[in-house]
Amino acid sequence: MAELTSTTIVRGSEPELQIGSDEHKRLFCRMLLDTHDPYRPAVIPWPKLEEAAFKRLTGLPIWNIAVQIEGRASISVRTYGESLTDPLLREAVLMDGGEEQRHKDVLSKMVAFYGITLDPEPPYPAPRDAEYAFMTTGYAECIDSFFAFGLFDVARRSGFFPEALVETFEPVIQEEARHILFFVNWLAWHRRQLAWPARLWFNLRCITCFLGRIKGRLDTARAVKGSQGDKKKDKNFTATTSKALANNLKVTDLLKLCLTESDRRMAKYDARLLRPVLVPSLVQLALKFL
């Protein structure tokens, strides 16, 4: 449980990569920087929707929390980036934070275009513990985006949303894959920079952070179940969206689809980089019992 990421390297034809080395850091930072998509939310051509699709979109009770999640993620990642002195790592983390802010901008532009009313946003204060906030954001993305990959494919194939709208969000979904890949490699690299006492403390923080994210997801899932008609029902982006998109899909089929989509999205990047294995491994274990 201490590692929380893969301890093996997926190898292609490239030379073996030493995890924790300067080359490892250069590789995962350059992966993020060099694959940046410079799309601009302000000029996204939002498609006009037929009445049924419009009602499905505006009826999803997720948009408040979706915007707020990205707002908190952005300030957490940017605060950690601003604390770094390593020029390359700082540049990559600040780009990560900028992309999180852009996700928030995309959602804000979309809800404004389709006339969805949001609650007033809360303030997003800079976290006191920048590293822990960055870790919290990273683990939350590892959990949420893994399931979002499968749900996004369900939305694409089922026609729940029109193809034009799905394609508009494709860059956002793929950016989440990049962020996860960057995060799990940062975890492994950062851990190797620490002496054993500090590494033990870091591992304990990782465990606490991950279990905290799991507890938060379970708590909000119970809130969704027990508060029909209450505003609490939009507290969990993934749980609420899954109910809307996958009512007729077996749980096992959805989990298998999430595994397939996660592998497909990660396969676009350098095979020497570590892949996220914690959430996929837990899902594979669950499938043995389901």
PDB file of C-alpha atoms in Angstrom:
ATOM      1  CA  MET A   1       0.000   0.000   0.000  1.00  0.00           C
ATOM      2  CA  ALA A   2       2.982   2.300   0.547  1.00  0.00           C
ATOM      3  CA  GLU A   3       3.849   2.806  -3.109  1.00  0.00           C
ATOM      4  CA  LEU A   4       0.311   3.508  -4.410  1.00  0.00           C
ATOM      5  CA  THR A   5       1.700   3.502  -7.955  1.00  0.00           C
ATOM      6  CA  SER A   6       3.280   0.936 -10.228  1.00  0.00           C
ATOM      7  CA  THR A   7       6.738  -0.289  -9.204  1.00  0.00           C
ATOM      8  CA  THR A   8       7.416  -1.764 -12.631  1.00  0.00           C
ATOM      9  CA  ILE A   9       8.115   0.002 -15.879  1.00  0.00           C
ATOM     10  CA  VAL A  10       6.153  -0.583 -19.061  1.00  0.00           C
ATOM     11  CA  ARG A  11       8.962  -0.934 -21.601  1.00  0.00           C
ATOM     12  CA  GLY A  12       8.947  -0.565 -25.333  1.00  0.00           C
ATOM     13  CA  SER A  13      12.006  -0.443 -27.547  1.00  0.00           C
ATOM     14  CA  GLU A  14      13.509   2.409 -25.526  1.00  0.00           C
ATOM     15  CA  PRO A  15      16.334   1.878 -22.977  1.00  0.00           C
ATOM     16  CA  GLU A  16      15.252   1.063 -19.436  1.00  0.00           C
ATOM     17  CA  LEU A  17      14.323   4.133 -17.410  1.00  0.00           C
ATOM     18  CA  GLN A  18      15.577   4.498 -13.844  1.00  0.00           C
ATOM     19  CA  ILE A  19      12.683   5.694 -11.712  1.00  0.00           C
ATOM     20  CA  GLY A  20      13.670   8.724  -9.648  1.00  0.00           C
ATOM     21  CA  SER A  21      16.440   9.818 -11.996  1.00  0.00           C
ATOM     22  CA  ASP A  22      16.813  13.200 -13.667  1.00  0.00           C
ATOM     23  CA  GLU A  23      15.931  11.504 -16.951  1.00  0.00           C
ATOM     24  CA  HIS A  24      12.700  10.217 -15.405  1.00  0.00           C
ATOM     25  CA  LYS A  25      11.824  13.744 -14.259  1.00  0.00           C
ATOM     26  CA  ARG A  26      12.655  15.172 -17.671  1.00  0.00           C
ATOM     27  CA  LEU A  27      10.531  12.529 -19.393  1.00  0.00           C
ATOM     28  CA  PHE A  28       7.312  12.998 -17.394  1.00  0.00           C
ATOM     29  CA  CYS A  29       7.637  16.788 -17.395  1.00  0.00           C
ATOM     30  CA  ARG A  30       8.276  16.926 -21.142  1.00  0.00           C
ATOM     31  CA  MET A  31       5.342  14.552 -21.698  1.00  0.00           C
ATOM     32  CA  LEU A  32       3.011  17.094 -20.098  1.00  0.00           C
ATOM     33  CA  LEU A  33       4.576  20.162 -21.685  1.00  0.00           C
ATOM     34  CA  ASP A  34       4.990  18.784 -25.200  1.00  0.00           C
ATOM     35  CA  THR A  35       1.461  17.356 -25.475  1.00  0.00           C
ATOM     36  CA  HIS A  36      -0.291  20.558 -24.402  1.00  0.00           C
ATOM     37  CA  ASP A  37      -3.325  21.324 -26.569  1.00  0.00           C
ATOM     38  CA  PRO A  38      -3.667  25.127 -26.973  1.00  0.00           C
ATOM     39  CA  TYR A  39      -7.440  25.175 -27.475  1.00  0.00           C
ATOM     40  CA  ARG A  40      -9.228  28.275 -26.136  1.00  0.00           C
ATOM     41  CA  PRO A  41     -12.541  27.972 -24.243  1.00  0.00           C
ATOM     42  CA  ALA A  42     -13.655  31.412 -25.418  1.00  0.00           C
ATOM     43  CA  VAL A  43     -13.838  30.310 -29.067  1.00  0.00           C
ATOM     44  CA  ILE A  44     -15.316  26.821 -28.671  1.00  0.00           C
ATOM     45  CA  PRO A  45     -18.230  26.500 -31.144  1.00  0.00           C
ATOM     46  CA  TRP A  46     -20.910  25.019 -28.879  1.00  0.00           C
ATOM     47  CA  PRO A  47     -23.395  23.020 -30.983  1.00  0.00           C
ATOM     48  CA  LYS A  48     -27.097  23.746 -30.963  1.00  0.00           C
ATOM     49  CA  LEU A  49     -28.996  20.885 -29.327  1.00  0.00           C
ATOM     50  CA  GLU A  50     -32.307  19.323 -30.148  1.00  0.00           C
ATOM     51  CA  GLU A  51     -34.908  19.568 -27.392  1.00  0.00           C
ATOM     52  CA  ALA A  52     -34.359  16.052 -26.007  1.00  0.00           C
ATOM     53  CA  ALA A  53     -30.565  16.438 -25.841  1.00  0.00           C
ATOM     54  CA  PHE A  54     -30.942  19.901 -24.331  1.00  0.00           C
ATOM     55  CA  LYS A  55     -33.165  18.549 -21.552  1.00  0.00           C
ATOM     56  CA  ARG A  56     -30.740  15.720 -20.832  1.00  0.00           C
ATOM     57  CA  LEU A  57     -27.821  18.139 -20.578  1.00  0.00           C
ATOM     58  CA  THR A  58     -29.524  20.780 -18.484  1.00  0.00           C
ATOM     59  CA  GLY A  59     -31.227  18.158 -16.301  1.00  0.00           C
ATOM     60  CA  LEU A  60     -27.968  16.681 -15.025  1.00  0.00           C
ATOM     61  CA  PRO A  61     -27.477  17.915 -11.432  1.00  0.00           C
ATOM     62  CA  ILE A  62     -23.690  18.005 -11.694  1.00  0.00           C
ATOM     63  CA  TRP A  63     -22.672  21.354 -13.054  1.00  0.00           C
ATOM     64  CA  ASN A  64     -22.247  23.227  -9.767  1.00  0.00           C
ATOM     65  CA  ILE A  65     -19.885  20.655  -8.325  1.00  0.00           C
ATOM     66  CA  ALA A  66     -18.089  20.129 -11.652  1.00  0.00           C
ATOM     67  CA  VAL A  67     -17.150  23.812 -11.846  1.00  0.00           C
ATOM     68  CA  GLN A  68     -16.164  23.909  -8.170  1.00  0.00           C
ATOM     69  CA  ILE A  69     -14.007  20.774  -8.441  1.00  0.00           C
ATOM     70  CA  GLU A  70     -11.989  22.372 -11.226  1.00  0.00           C
ATOM     71  CA  GLY A  71     -11.739  25.646  -9.306  1.00  0.00           C
ATOM     72  CA  ARG A  72     -10.301  23.902  -6.249  1.00  0.00           C
ATOM     73  CA  ALA A  73      -8.018  21.742  -8.375  1.00  0.00           C
ATOM     74  CA  SER A  74      -6.615  24.753 -10.173  1.00  0.00           C
ATOM     75  CA  ILE A  75      -5.673  26.678  -7.036  1.00  0.00           C
ATOM     76  CA  SER A  76      -4.235  23.564  -5.376  1.00  0.00           C
ATOM     77  CA  VAL A  77      -2.010  22.653  -8.329  1.00  0.00           C
ATOM     78  CA  ARG A  78      -0.912  26.226  -9.022  1.00  0.00           C
ATOM     79  CA  THR A  79      -0.050  26.829  -5.358  1.00  0.00           C
ATOM     80  CA  TYR A  80       2.188  23.769  -5.338  1.00  0.00           C
ATOM     81  CA  GLY A  81       3.795  24.812  -8.631  1.00  0.00           C
ATOM     82  CA  GLU A  82       4.602  28.249  -7.258  1.00  0.00           C
ATOM     83  CA  SER A  83       6.382  26.641  -4.295  1.00  0.00           C
ATOM     84  CA  LEU A  84       8.827  24.709  -6.499  1.00  0.00           C
ATOM     85  CA  THR A  85      12.370  25.838  -7.300  1.00  0.00           C
ATOM     86  CA  ASP A  86      13.192  23.223  -9.948  1.00  0.00           C
ATOM     87  CA  PRO A  87      12.581  25.151 -13.226  1.00  0.00           C
ATOM     88  CA  LEU A  88      11.339  22.214 -15.335  1.00  0.00           C
ATOM     89  CA  LEU A  89       9.102  20.732 -12.652  1.00  0.00           C
ATOM     90  CA  ARG A  90       7.729  24.161 -11.790  1.00  0.00           C
ATOM     91  CA  GLU A  91       6.886  24.831 -15.451  1.00  0.00           C
ATOM     92  CA  ALA A  92       5.096  21.493 -15.802  1.00  0.00           C
ATOM     93  CA  VAL A  93       3.077  21.785 -12.589  1.00  0.00           C
ATOM     94  CA  LEU A  94       2.034  25.360 -13.389  1.00  0.00           C
ATOM     95  CA  MET A  95       0.887  24.191 -16.823  1.00  0.00           C
ATOM     96  CA  ASP A  96      -1.109  21.454 -15.090  1.00  0.00           C
ATOM     97  CA  GLY A  97      -2.753  24.089 -12.901  1.00  0.00           C
ATOM     98  CA  GLY A  98      -3.445  26.281 -15.914  1.00  0.00           C
ATOM     99  CA  GLU A  99      -5.156  23.388 -17.670  1.00  0.00           C
ATOM    100  CA  GLU A 100      -7.305  22.753 -14.596  1.00  0.00           C
ATOM    101  CA  GLN A 101      -8.374  26.402 -14.719  1.00  0.00           C
ATOM    102  CA  ARG A 102      -9.129  25.992 -18.413  1.00  0.00           C
ATOM    103  CA  HIS A 103     -11.380  23.007 -17.613  1.00  0.00           C
ATOM    104  CA  LYS A 104     -13.302  25.288 -15.268  1.00  0.00           C
ATOM    105  CA  ASP A 105     -13.513  27.919 -18.011  1.00  0.00           C
ATOM    106  CA  VAL A 106     -14.836  25.353 -20.507  1.00  0.00           C
ATOM    107  CA  LEU A 107     -17.585  24.284 -18.106  1.00  0.00           C
ATOM    108  CA  SER A 108     -18.444  27.901 -17.266  1.00  0.00           C
ATOM    109  CA  LYS A 109     -18.717  28.808 -20.953  1.00  0.00           C
ATOM    110  CA  MET A 110     -20.848  25.750 -21.638  1.00  0.00           C
ATOM    111  CA  VAL A 111     -23.380  26.350 -18.860  1.00  0.00           C
ATOM    112  CA  ALA A 112     -23.625  30.016 -19.869  1.00  0.00           C
ATOM    113  CA  PHE A 113     -24.236  29.084 -23.523  1.00  0.00           C
ATOM    114  CA  TYR A 114     -26.993  26.606 -22.669  1.00  0.00           C
ATOM    115  CA  GLY A 115     -28.575  28.803 -20.004  1.00  0.00           C
ATOM    116  CA  ILE A 116     -27.793  26.583 -16.998  1.00  0.00           C
ATOM    117  CA  THR A 117     -27.953  28.556 -13.762  1.00  0.00           C
ATOM    118  CA  LEU A 118     -25.212  27.866 -11.232  1.00  0.00           C
ATOM    119  CA  ASP A 119     -25.119  28.620  -7.526  1.00  0.00           C
ATOM    120  CA  PRO A 120     -22.718  31.382  -6.439  1.00  0.00           C
ATOM    121  CA  GLU A 121     -19.216  29.939  -6.344  1.00  0.00           C
ATOM    122  CA  PRO A 122     -17.439  29.656  -3.008  1.00  0.00           C
ATOM    123  CA  PRO A 123     -13.988  31.216  -2.570  1.00  0.00           C
ATOM    124  CA  TYR A 124     -10.978  29.104  -3.501  1.00  0.00           C
ATOM    125  CA  PRO A 125      -8.303  29.999  -0.929  1.00  0.00           C
ATOM    126  CA  ALA A 126      -4.732  28.850  -1.481  1.00  0.00           C
ATOM    127  CA  PRO A 127      -4.055  25.714   0.598  1.00  0.00           C
ATOM    128  CA  ARG A 128      -1.709  25.944   3.563  1.00  0.00           C
ATOM    129  CA  ASP A 129      -0.020  22.622   2.778  1.00  0.00           C
ATOM    130  CA  ALA A 130       0.679  22.982  -0.940  1.00  0.00           C
ATOM    131  CA  GLU A 131       2.182  19.521  -1.442  1.00  0.00           C
ATOM    132  CA  TYR A 132      -0.650  17.717   0.330  1.00  0.00           C
ATOM    133  CA  ALA A 133      -3.244  19.697  -1.636  1.00  0.00           C
ATOM    134  CA  PHE A 134      -1.487  18.710  -4.863  1.00  0.00           C
ATOM    135  CA  MET A 135      -1.530  15.067  -3.763  1.00  0.00           C
ATOM    136  CA  THR A 136      -5.211  15.277  -2.842  1.00  0.00           C
ATOM    137  CA  THR A 137      -6.034  16.661  -6.272  1.00  0.00           C
ATOM    138  CA  GLY A 138      -3.941  13.989  -7.977  1.00  0.00           C
ATOM    139  CA  TYR A 139      -5.526  11.075  -6.137  1.00  0.00           C
ATOM    140  CA  ALA A 140      -9.010  12.499  -6.683  1.00  0.00           C
ATOM    141  CA  GLU A 141      -8.320  12.699 -10.419  1.00  0.00           C
ATOM    142  CA  CYS A 142      -6.982   9.128 -10.442  1.00  0.00           C
ATOM    143  CA  ILE A 143     -10.286   7.921  -8.993  1.00  0.00           C
ATOM    144  CA  ASP A 144     -12.761  10.180 -10.777  1.00  0.00           C
ATOM    145  CA  SER A 145     -11.160  10.196 -14.210  1.00  0.00           C
ATOM    146  CA  PHE A 146     -10.768   6.407 -14.326  1.00  0.00           C
ATOM    147  CA  PHE A 147     -14.556   6.043 -14.152  1.00  0.00           C
ATOM    148  CA  ALA A 148     -15.130   9.130 -16.294  1.00  0.00           C
ATOM    149  CA  PHE A 149     -13.176   7.485 -19.136  1.00  0.00           C
ATOM    150  CA  GLY A 150     -15.711   4.663 -19.263  1.00  0.00           C
ATOM    151  CA  LEU A 151     -18.741   6.910 -18.792  1.00  0.00           C
ATOM    152  CA  PHE A 152     -17.534   9.231 -21.546  1.00  0.00           C
ATOM    153  CA  ASP A 153     -17.377   6.282 -23.934  1.00  0.00           C
ATOM    154  CA  VAL A 154     -20.879   5.235 -22.862  1.00  0.00           C
ATOM    155  CA  ALA A 155     -22.124   8.756 -23.648  1.00  0.00           C
ATOM    156  CA  ARG A 156     -20.378   8.630 -27.027  1.00  0.00           C
ATOM    157  CA  ARG A 157     -21.790   5.236 -28.076  1.00  0.00           C
ATOM    158  CA  SER A 158     -25.276   5.570 -26.589  1.00  0.00           C
ATOM    159  CA  GLY A 159     -26.062   8.947 -28.101  1.00  0.00           C
ATOM    160  CA  PHE A 160     -26.935  10.334 -24.648  1.00  0.00           C
ATOM    161  CA  PHE A 161     -25.185  13.488 -25.840  1.00  0.00           C
ATOM    162  CA  PRO A 162     -24.909  14.425 -29.540  1.00  0.00           C
ATOM    163  CA  GLU A 163     -21.600  13.571 -31.171  1.00  0.00           C
ATOM    164  CA  ALA A 164     -20.663  17.219 -31.675  1.00  0.00           C
ATOM    165  CA  LEU A 165     -20.897  17.919 -27.936  1.00  0.00           C
ATOM    166  CA  VAL A 166     -18.976  14.760 -27.038  1.00  0.00           C
ATOM    167  CA  GLU A 167     -16.161  15.695 -29.415  1.00  0.00           C
ATOM    168  CA  THR A 168     -16.041  19.181 -27.909  1.00  0.00           C
ATOM    169  CA  PHE A 169     -15.156  17.645 -24.537  1.00  0.00           C
ATOM    170  CA  GLU A 170     -12.662  15.088 -25.901  1.00  0.00           C
ATOM    171  CA  PRO A 171      -9.609  17.366 -25.307  1.00  0.00           C
ATOM    172  CA  VAL A 172     -10.680  17.888 -21.679  1.00  0.00           C
ATOM    173  CA  ILE A 173     -11.000  14.151 -21.033  1.00  0.00           C
ATOM    174  CA  GLN A 174      -7.623  13.429 -22.626  1.00  0.00           C
ATOM    175  CA  GLU A 175      -6.011  16.159 -20.549  1.00  0.00           C
ATOM    176  CA  GLU A 176      -7.163  14.352 -17.436  1.00  0.00           C
ATOM    177  CA  ALA A 177      -5.324  11.248 -18.667  1.00  0.00           C
ATOM    178  CA  ARG A 178      -2.159  13.341 -19.052  1.00  0.00           C
ATOM    179  CA  HIS A 179      -2.582  14.779 -15.567  1.00  0.00           C
ATOM    180  CA  ILE A 180      -2.928  11.317 -14.019  1.00  0.00           C
ATOM    181  CA  LEU A 181       0.132  10.034 -15.878  1.00  0.00           C
ATOM    182  CA  PHE A 182       2.131  13.058 -14.745  1.00  0.00           C
ATOM    183  CA  PHE A 183       0.954  12.657 -11.154  1.00  0.00           C
ATOM    184  CA  VAL A 184       1.802   8.970 -10.707  1.00  0.00           C
ATOM    185  CA  ASN A 185       5.262   9.549 -12.166  1.00  0.00           C
ATOM    186  CA  TRP A 186       5.770  12.596  -9.953  1.00  0.00           C
ATOM    187  CA  LEU A 187       4.823  10.460  -6.926  1.00  0.00           C
ATOM    188  CA  ALA A 188       7.380   7.799  -7.792  1.00  0.00           C
ATOM    189  CA  TRP A 189      10.084  10.341  -8.663  1.00  0.00           C
ATOM    190  CA  HIS A 190       9.491  12.513  -5.603  1.00  0.00           C
ATOM    191  CA  ARG A 191       9.546   9.516  -3.279  1.00  0.00           C
ATOM    192  CA  ARG A 192      13.005   8.543  -4.541  1.00  0.00           C
ATOM    193  CA  GLN A 193      14.360  12.016  -3.724  1.00  0.00           C
ATOM    194  CA  LEU A 194      13.639  11.540  -0.029  1.00  0.00           C
ATOM    195  CA  ALA A 195      15.797   9.959   2.673  1.00  0.00           C
ATOM    196  CA  TRP A 196      14.237   6.947   4.389  1.00  0.00           C
ATOM    197  CA  PRO A 197      12.666   8.780   7.389  1.00  0.00           C
ATOM    198  CA  ALA A 198      11.152  11.421   5.104  1.00  0.00           C
ATOM    199  CA  ARG A 199      10.107   8.725   2.622  1.00  0.00           C
ATOM    200  CA  LEU A 200       8.230   6.854   5.332  1.00  0.00           C
ATOM    201  CA  TRP A 201       6.391  10.040   6.301  1.00  0.00           C
ATOM    202  CA  PHE A 202       5.599  10.718   2.649  1.00  0.00           C
ATOM    203  CA  ASN A 203       4.201   7.196   2.228  1.00  0.00           C
ATOM    204  CA  LEU A 204       1.975   7.685   5.267  1.00  0.00           C
ATOM    205  CA  ARG A 205       0.701  10.947   3.788  1.00  0.00           C
ATOM    206  CA  CYS A 206      -0.009   9.129   0.518  1.00  0.00           C
ATOM    207  CA  ILE A 207      -2.026   6.459   2.300  1.00  0.00           C
ATOM    208  CA  THR A 208      -3.940   9.040   4.338  1.00  0.00           C
ATOM    209  CA  CYS A 209      -4.629  11.097   1.234  1.00  0.00           C
ATOM    210  CA  PHE A 210      -5.857   8.166  -0.843  1.00  0.00           C
ATOM    211  CA  LEU A 211      -8.048   6.732   1.921  1.00  0.00           C
ATOM    212  CA  GLY A 212      -9.458  10.212   2.492  1.00  0.00           C
ATOM    213  CA  ARG A 213     -10.445  10.423  -1.177  1.00  0.00           C
ATOM    214  CA  ILE A 214     -12.089   6.980  -0.985  1.00  0.00           C
ATOM    215  CA  LYS A 215     -14.001   7.946   2.162  1.00  0.00           C
ATOM    216  CA  GLY A 216     -15.127  11.174   0.526  1.00  0.00           C
ATOM    217  CA  ARG A 217     -16.444   9.299  -2.502  1.00  0.00           C
ATOM    218  CA  LEU A 218     -18.319   6.801  -0.301  1.00  0.00           C
ATOM    219  CA  ASP A 219     -19.807   9.578   1.840  1.00  0.00           C
ATOM    220  CA  THR A 220     -21.052  11.518  -1.158  1.00  0.00           C
ATOM    221  CA  ALA A 221     -22.393   8.367  -2.805  1.00  0.00           C
ATOM    222  CA  ARG A 222     -24.486   7.755   0.325  1.00  0.00           C
ATOM    223  CA  ALA A 223     -25.609  11.373   0.213  1.00  0.00           C
ATOM    224  CA  VAL A 224     -26.727  10.901  -3.387  1.00  0.00           C
ATOM    225  CA  LYS A 225     -28.702   7.809  -2.434  1.00  0.00           C
ATOM    226  CA  GLY A 226     -30.291   9.291   0.650  1.00  0.00           C
ATOM    227  CA  SER A 227     -31.174  12.777  -0.488  1.00  0.00           C
ATOM    228  CA  GLN A 228     -33.430  12.548  -3.522  1.00  0.00           C
ATOM    229  CA  GLY A 229     -34.785  15.995  -4.286  1.00  0.00           C
ATOM    230  CA  ASP A 230     -32.118  17.606  -2.119  1.00  0.00           C
ATOM    231  CA  LYS A 231     -29.250  19.751  -3.404  1.00  0.00           C
ATOM    232  CA  LYS A 232     -26.856  17.252  -1.852  1.00  0.00           C
ATOM    233  CA  LYS A 233     -27.556  14.962  -4.769  1.00  0.00           C
ATOM    234  CA  ASP A 234     -25.074  16.878  -6.944  1.00  0.00           C
ATOM    235  CA  LYS A 235     -22.193  16.489  -4.504  1.00  0.00           C
ATOM    236  CA  ASN A 236     -20.529  13.738  -6.486  1.00  0.00           C
ATOM    237  CA  PHE A 237     -19.832  14.313 -10.169  1.00  0.00           C
ATOM    238  CA  THR A 238     -19.013  10.703 -11.056  1.00  0.00           C
ATOM    239  CA  ALA A 239     -21.750   9.024  -9.013  1.00  0.00           C
ATOM    240  CA  THR A 240     -24.537  11.239 -10.301  1.00  0.00           C
ATOM    241  CA  THR A 241     -23.399  11.120 -13.902  1.00  0.00           C
ATOM    242  CA  SER A 242     -23.080   7.346 -13.819  1.00  0.00           C
ATOM    243  CA  LYS A 243     -26.691   7.013 -12.698  1.00  0.00           C
ATOM    244  CA  ALA A 244     -27.821   9.132 -15.617  1.00  0.00           C
ATOM    245  CA  LEU A 245     -25.659   7.507 -18.287  1.00  0.00           C
ATOM    246  CA  ALA A 246     -25.419   3.856 -17.273  1.00  0.00           C
ATOM    247  CA  ASN A 247     -28.817   2.847 -15.911  1.00  0.00           C
ATOM    248  CA  ASN A 248     -29.056  -0.024 -18.405  1.00  0.00           C
ATOM    249  CA  LEU A 249     -25.398  -1.056 -18.203  1.00  0.00           C
ATOM    250  CA  LYS A 250     -24.242  -3.859 -15.930  1.00  0.00           C
ATOM    251  CA  VAL A 251     -21.725  -2.836 -13.288  1.00  0.00           C
ATOM    252  CA  THR A 252     -19.234  -5.436 -14.480  1.00  0.00           C
ATOM    253  CA  ASP A 253     -19.511  -4.215 -18.080  1.00  0.00           C
ATOM    254  CA  LEU A 254     -18.987  -0.621 -17.001  1.00  0.00           C
ATOM    255  CA  LEU A 255     -15.915  -1.507 -14.928  1.00  0.00           C
ATOM    256  CA  LYS A 256     -14.406  -3.496 -17.792  1.00  0.00           C
ATOM    257  CA  LEU A 257     -15.050  -0.581 -20.120  1.00  0.00           C
ATOM    258  CA  CYS A 258     -13.303   1.782 -17.686  1.00  0.00           C
ATOM    259  CA  LEU A 259     -10.248  -0.509 -17.668  1.00  0.00           C
ATOM    260  CA  THR A 260     -10.189  -0.668 -21.451  1.00  0.00           C
ATOM    261  CA  GLU A 261     -10.606   3.076 -21.900  1.00  0.00           C
ATOM    262  CA  SER A 262      -7.955   3.862 -19.296  1.00  0.00           C
ATOM    263  CA  ASP A 263      -5.439   1.636 -21.086  1.00  0.00           C
ATOM    264  CA  ARG A 264      -6.342   3.125 -24.452  1.00  0.00           C
ATOM    265  CA  ARG A 265      -5.870   6.700 -23.300  1.00  0.00           C
ATOM    266  CA  MET A 266      -2.580   5.977 -21.520  1.00  0.00           C
ATOM    267  CA  ALA A 267      -1.181   4.084 -24.522  1.00  0.00           C
ATOM    268  CA  LYS A 268      -0.665   7.369 -26.382  1.00  0.00           C
ATOM    269  CA  TYR A 269       2.332   8.285 -24.249  1.00  0.00           C
ATOM    270  CA  ASP A 270       5.910   7.080 -23.784  1.00  0.00           C
ATOM    271  CA  ALA A 271       5.845   3.430 -22.737  1.00  0.00           C
ATOM    272  CA  ARG A 272       8.719   3.994 -20.291  1.00  0.00           C
ATOM    273  CA  LEU A 273       6.555   6.115 -18.021  1.00  0.00           C
ATOM    274  CA  LEU A 274       4.761   4.473 -15.109  1.00  0.00           C
ATOM    275  CA  ARG A 275       1.055   3.896 -15.552  1.00  0.00           C
ATOM    276  CA  PRO A 276      -1.535   4.281 -12.760  1.00  0.00           C
ATOM    277  CA  VAL A 277      -2.219   0.852 -11.312  1.00  0.00           C
ATOM    278  CA  LEU A 278      -3.856   1.380  -7.915  1.00  0.00           C
ATOM    279  CA  VAL A 279      -7.437   2.120  -9.022  1.00  0.00           C
ATOM    280  CA  PRO A 280      -7.304  -0.338 -11.961  1.00  0.00           C
ATOM    281  CA  SER A 281      -5.967  -3.048  -9.624  1.00  0.00           C
ATOM    282  CA  LEU A 282      -8.766  -2.452  -7.107  1.00  0.00           C
ATOM    283  CA  VAL A 283     -11.327  -2.624  -9.918  1.00  0.00           C
ATOM    284  CA  GLN A 284      -9.811  -5.850 -11.252  1.00  0.00           C
ATOM    285  CA  LEU A 285     -10.016  -7.300  -7.753  1.00  0.00           C
ATOM    286  CA  ALA A 286     -13.651  -6.223  -7.466  1.00  0.00           C
ATOM    287  CA  LEU A 287     -14.440  -7.889 -10.782  1.00  0.00           C
ATOM    288  CA  LYS A 288     -13.272 -11.238  -9.408  1.00  0.00           C
ATOM    289  CA  PHE A 289     -16.035 -11.029  -6.794  1.00  0.00           C
ATOM    290  CA  LEU A 290     -18.678  -9.423  -9.000  1.00  0.00           C
TER     291      LEU A 290
END
